[in-house]
Short mmCIF file of C-alpha atoms in Angstrom, two decimals:
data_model
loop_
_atom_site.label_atom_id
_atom_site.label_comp_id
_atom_site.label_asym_id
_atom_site.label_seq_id
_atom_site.Cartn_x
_atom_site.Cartn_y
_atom_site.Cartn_z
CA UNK A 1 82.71 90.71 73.14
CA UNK A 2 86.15 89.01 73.32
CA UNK A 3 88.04 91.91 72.82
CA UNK A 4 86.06 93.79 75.50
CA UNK A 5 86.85 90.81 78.01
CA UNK A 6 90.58 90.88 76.88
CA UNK A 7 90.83 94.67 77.34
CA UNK A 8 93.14 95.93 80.29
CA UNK A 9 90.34 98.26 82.03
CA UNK A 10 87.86 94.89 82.34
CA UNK A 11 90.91 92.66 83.33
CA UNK A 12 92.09 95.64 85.96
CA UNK A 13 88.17 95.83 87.15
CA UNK A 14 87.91 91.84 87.61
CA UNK A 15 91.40 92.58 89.97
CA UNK A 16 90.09 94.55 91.69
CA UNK A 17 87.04 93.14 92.27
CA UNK A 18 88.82 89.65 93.25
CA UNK A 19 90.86 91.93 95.83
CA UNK A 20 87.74 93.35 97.02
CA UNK A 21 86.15 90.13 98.09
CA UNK A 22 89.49 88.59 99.47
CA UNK A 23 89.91 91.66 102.01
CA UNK A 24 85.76 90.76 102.61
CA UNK A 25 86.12 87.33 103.00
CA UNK A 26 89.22 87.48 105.54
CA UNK A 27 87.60 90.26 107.53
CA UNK A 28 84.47 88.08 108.14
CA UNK A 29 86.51 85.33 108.74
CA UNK A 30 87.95 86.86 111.86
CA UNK A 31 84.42 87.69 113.09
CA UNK A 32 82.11 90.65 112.13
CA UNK A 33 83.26 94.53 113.20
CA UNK A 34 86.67 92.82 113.87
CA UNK A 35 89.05 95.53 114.44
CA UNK A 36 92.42 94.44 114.00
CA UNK A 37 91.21 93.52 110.48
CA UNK A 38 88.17 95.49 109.03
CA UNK A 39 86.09 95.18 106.66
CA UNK A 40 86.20 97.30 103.72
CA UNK A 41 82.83 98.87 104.49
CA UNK A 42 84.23 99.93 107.70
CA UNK A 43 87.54 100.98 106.01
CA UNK A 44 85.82 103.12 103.32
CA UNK A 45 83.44 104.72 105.98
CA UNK A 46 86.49 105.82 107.66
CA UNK A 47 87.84 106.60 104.67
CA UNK A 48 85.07 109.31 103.89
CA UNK A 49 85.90 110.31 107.85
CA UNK A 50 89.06 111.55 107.36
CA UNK A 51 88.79 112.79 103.66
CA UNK A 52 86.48 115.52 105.53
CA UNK A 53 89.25 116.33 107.38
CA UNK A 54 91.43 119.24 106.05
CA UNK A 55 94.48 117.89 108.18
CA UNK A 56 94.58 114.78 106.03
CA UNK A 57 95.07 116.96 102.93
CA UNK A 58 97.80 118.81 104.94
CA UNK A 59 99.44 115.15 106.03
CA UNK A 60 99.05 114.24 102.06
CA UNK A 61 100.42 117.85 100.74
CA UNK A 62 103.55 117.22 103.17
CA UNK A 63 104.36 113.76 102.52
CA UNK A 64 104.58 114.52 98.93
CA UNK A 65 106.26 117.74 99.40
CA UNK A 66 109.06 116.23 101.60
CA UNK A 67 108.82 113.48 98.77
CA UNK A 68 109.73 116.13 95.55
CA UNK A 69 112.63 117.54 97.67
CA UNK A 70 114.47 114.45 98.09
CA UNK A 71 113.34 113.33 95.01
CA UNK A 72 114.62 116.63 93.28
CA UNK A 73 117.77 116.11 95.01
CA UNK A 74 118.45 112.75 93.71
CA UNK A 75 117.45 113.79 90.31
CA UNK A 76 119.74 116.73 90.26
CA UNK A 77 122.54 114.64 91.19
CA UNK A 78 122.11 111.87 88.66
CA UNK A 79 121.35 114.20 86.08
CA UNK A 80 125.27 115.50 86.65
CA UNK A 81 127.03 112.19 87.64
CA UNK A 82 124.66 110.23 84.94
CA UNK A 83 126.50 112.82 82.18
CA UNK A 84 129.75 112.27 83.46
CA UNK A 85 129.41 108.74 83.71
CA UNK A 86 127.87 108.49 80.23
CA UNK A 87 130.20 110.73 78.52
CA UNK A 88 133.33 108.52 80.70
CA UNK A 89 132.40 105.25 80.10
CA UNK A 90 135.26 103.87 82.75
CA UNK A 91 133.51 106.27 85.08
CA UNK A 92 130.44 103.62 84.89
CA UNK A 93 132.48 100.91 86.16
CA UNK A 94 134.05 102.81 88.68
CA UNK A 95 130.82 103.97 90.11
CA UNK A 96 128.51 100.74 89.79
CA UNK A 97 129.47 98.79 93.18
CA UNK A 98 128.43 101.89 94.64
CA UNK A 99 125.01 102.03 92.91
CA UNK A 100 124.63 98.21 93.66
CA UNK A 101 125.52 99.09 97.52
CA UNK A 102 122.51 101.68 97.17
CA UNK A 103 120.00 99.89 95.64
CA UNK A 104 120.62 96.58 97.90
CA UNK A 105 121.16 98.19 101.40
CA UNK A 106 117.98 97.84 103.70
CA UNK A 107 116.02 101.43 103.99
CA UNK A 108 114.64 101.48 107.15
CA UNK A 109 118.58 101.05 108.11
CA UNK A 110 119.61 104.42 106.61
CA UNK A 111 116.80 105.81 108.50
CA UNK A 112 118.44 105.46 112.20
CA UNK A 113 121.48 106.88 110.13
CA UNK A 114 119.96 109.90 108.87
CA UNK A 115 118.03 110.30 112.33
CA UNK A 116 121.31 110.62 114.34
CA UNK A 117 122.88 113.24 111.24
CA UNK A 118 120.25 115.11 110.65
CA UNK A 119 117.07 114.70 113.12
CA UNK A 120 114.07 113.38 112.53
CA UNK A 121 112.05 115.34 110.64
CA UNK A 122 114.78 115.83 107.85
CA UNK A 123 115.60 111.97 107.67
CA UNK A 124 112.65 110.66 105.53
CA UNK A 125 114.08 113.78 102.84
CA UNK A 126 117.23 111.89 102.62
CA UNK A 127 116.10 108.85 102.51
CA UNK A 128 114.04 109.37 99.54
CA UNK A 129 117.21 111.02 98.25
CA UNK A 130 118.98 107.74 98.80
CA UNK A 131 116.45 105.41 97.26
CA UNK A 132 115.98 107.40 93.71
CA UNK A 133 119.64 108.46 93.04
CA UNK A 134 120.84 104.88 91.76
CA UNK A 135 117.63 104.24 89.43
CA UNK A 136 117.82 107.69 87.98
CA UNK A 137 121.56 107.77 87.35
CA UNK A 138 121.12 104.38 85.87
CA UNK A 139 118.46 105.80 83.80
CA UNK A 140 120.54 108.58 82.39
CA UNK A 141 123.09 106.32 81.90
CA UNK A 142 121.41 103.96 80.31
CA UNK A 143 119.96 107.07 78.45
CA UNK A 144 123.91 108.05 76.93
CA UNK A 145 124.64 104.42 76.05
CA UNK A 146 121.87 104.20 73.90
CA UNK A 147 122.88 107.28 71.95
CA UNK A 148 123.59 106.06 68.01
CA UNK A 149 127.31 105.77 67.64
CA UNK A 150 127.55 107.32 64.28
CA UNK A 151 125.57 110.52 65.54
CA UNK A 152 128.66 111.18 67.98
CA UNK A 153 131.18 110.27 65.40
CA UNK A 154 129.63 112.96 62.94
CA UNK A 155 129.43 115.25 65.41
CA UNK A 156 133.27 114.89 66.72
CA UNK A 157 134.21 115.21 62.99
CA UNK A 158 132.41 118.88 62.89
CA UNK A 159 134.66 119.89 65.82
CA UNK A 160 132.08 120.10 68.41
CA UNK A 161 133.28 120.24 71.87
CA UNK A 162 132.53 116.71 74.43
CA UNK A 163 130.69 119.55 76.83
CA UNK A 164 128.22 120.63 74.05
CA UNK A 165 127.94 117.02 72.45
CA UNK A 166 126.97 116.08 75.77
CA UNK A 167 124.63 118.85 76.74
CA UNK A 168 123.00 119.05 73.26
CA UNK A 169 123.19 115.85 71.57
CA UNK A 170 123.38 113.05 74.03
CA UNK A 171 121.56 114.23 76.64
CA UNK A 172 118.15 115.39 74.70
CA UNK A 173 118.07 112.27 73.51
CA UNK A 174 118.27 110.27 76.81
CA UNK A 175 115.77 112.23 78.04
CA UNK A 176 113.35 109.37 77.28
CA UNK A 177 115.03 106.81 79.64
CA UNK A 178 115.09 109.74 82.20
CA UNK A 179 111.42 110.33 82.04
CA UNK A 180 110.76 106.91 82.29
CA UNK A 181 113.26 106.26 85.40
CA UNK A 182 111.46 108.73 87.13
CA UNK A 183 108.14 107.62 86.84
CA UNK A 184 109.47 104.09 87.57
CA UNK A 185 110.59 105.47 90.83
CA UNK A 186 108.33 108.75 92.18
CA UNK A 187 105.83 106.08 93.45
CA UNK A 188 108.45 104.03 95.02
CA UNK A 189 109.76 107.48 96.18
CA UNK A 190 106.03 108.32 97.93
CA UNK A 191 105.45 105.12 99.54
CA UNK A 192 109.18 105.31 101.02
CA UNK A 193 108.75 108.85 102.54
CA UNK A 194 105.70 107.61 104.38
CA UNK A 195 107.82 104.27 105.92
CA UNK A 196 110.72 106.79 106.70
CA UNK A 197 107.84 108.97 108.41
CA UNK A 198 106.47 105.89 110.59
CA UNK A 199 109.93 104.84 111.51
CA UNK A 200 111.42 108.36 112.58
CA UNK A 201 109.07 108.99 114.60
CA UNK A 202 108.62 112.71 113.12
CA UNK A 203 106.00 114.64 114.76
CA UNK A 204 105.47 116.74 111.80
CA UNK A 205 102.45 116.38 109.62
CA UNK A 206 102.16 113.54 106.78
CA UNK A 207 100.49 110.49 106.36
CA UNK A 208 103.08 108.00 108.31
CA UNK A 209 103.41 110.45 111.12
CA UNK A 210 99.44 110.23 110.90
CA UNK A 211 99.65 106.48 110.61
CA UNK A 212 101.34 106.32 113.57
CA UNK A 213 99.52 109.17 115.65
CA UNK A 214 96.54 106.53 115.58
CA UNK A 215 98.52 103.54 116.46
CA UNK A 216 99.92 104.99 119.39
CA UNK A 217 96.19 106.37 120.31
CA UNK A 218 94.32 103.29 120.15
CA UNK A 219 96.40 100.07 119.15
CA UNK A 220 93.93 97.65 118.97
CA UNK A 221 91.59 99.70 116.52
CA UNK A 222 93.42 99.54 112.49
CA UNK A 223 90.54 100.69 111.28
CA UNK A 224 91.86 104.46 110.53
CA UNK A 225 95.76 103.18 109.16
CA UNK A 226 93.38 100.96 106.80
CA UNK A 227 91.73 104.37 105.91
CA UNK A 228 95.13 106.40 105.41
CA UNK A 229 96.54 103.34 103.59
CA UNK A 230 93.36 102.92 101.10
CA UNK A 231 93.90 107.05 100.54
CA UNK A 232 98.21 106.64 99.69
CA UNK A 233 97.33 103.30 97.55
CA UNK A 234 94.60 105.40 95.60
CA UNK A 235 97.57 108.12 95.24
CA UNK A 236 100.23 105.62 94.45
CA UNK A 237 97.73 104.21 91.85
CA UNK A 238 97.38 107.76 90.07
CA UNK A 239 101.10 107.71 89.44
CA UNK A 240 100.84 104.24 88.17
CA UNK A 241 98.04 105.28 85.77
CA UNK A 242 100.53 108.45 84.67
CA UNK A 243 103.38 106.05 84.39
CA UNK A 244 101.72 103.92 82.24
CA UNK A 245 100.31 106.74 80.08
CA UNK A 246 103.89 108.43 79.65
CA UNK A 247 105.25 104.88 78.63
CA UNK A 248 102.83 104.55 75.72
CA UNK A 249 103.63 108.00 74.97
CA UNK A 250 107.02 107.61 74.82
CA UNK A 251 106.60 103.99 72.97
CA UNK A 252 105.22 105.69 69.94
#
């Protein structure tokens, strides 16, 4: 019995149920069919609403289609500067205000940027570009350093080339610390396509240009951004569960 109580699925169930009944008790709190907060029965019934809908599904394929191409981007580019940097090790130092600069500067920022460059419907790309470049270079990075000493020593002594060491030595095995950078940061990546989506004002399908399509419809009713939030948590929670599976994967 102990063991079941300890176990992560009961301990994630009593979370959620404690969430549950906090959103319940708040919602009630502001008075009954309250719309500016709803209750999750509302939520959920909208929820069902718009999961009948095939332009939801269209607003979900889109947000994380836009989200793999900026995500590809960035993981293309740190899978090249990551090498360089982890086959130049002064390279690393060279290059890590810059990655601090990326990881620290406010988002929604770069958004107005990107608008003005590149429009509006090609910003939220970008800045999903932006945010997962400096956590997957550091991954691959991190992924080089890592690499046993002794294996690169033996393999210098054989002759091989840096270029070869690199492609088929060091990188294969940081390949770990790249799988798990990017399923550290695709969720990160999803959840800041949809803010860059909101903020842009794109009129293209997704779920923040459907989040805001209802806010600018009728302001004072949240009930339907509840709704498309509960359906991009429940998405964002899917990667979580496939993060944590690769992790104990990769922990073995």
């Amino acid at each position: 019995m102990k063991r079941f109580i300890t176990s992560n699925p009961f301990l994630y169930t009593v979370g959620l149920i404690l969430v549950f009944v906090l959103w319940l008790l708040i919602s009630f709190s502001l008075g009954q069919g309250n719309l500016v907060f709803p209750s999750p029965f509302q939520v959920f019934g909208e929820t069902g609403r718009l999961l009948g809908d095939s332009f939801t599904y269209k607003s979900i394929g889109l947000s994380l289609l836009r989200t793999l191409e900026g995500f590809g981007i960035s993981l293309a580019g740190a899978l090249i500067l990551g090498s360089l940097a982890g086959e130049i090790k002064p390279l690393q130092k060279v290059l890590k205000p810059l990655m601090i600069v990326l990881k620290s500067a406010p988002t929604a920022a770069f958004v107005f940027l990107f608008i003005l460059l590149s429009g509006s419907s090609i910003a939220p790309i970008y800045i999903v570009t932006l945010l997962a470049f400096p956590i997957l270079y550091e991954s691959v990075v991190a992924g080089f350093n890592a690499v046993d000493e002794q294996l690169i020593n033996a393999a210098r002594l054989d002759g091989t080339p840096k270029w070869k060491r690199a492609i088929r030595i060091e990188l294969p095995l940081a390949l770990p610390f790249l799988i798990l950078g990017m399923v550290n940061s695709f969720a990160l990546s999803f959840k800041t396509e949809i803010m860059a989506e909101i903020i842009s004002g794109d009129t293209n399908p997704g779920i923040g240009s459907y989040i805001r399509m209802f806010r600018n419809g009728d302001p004072s009713d949240l009930t339907p951004i509840f709704a498309l939030a509960l359906i991009a948590i429940t998405i964002i929670l899917l990667f979580d569960l496939a993060s944590y599976i690769v992790k104990r994967k990769l922990s073995k």
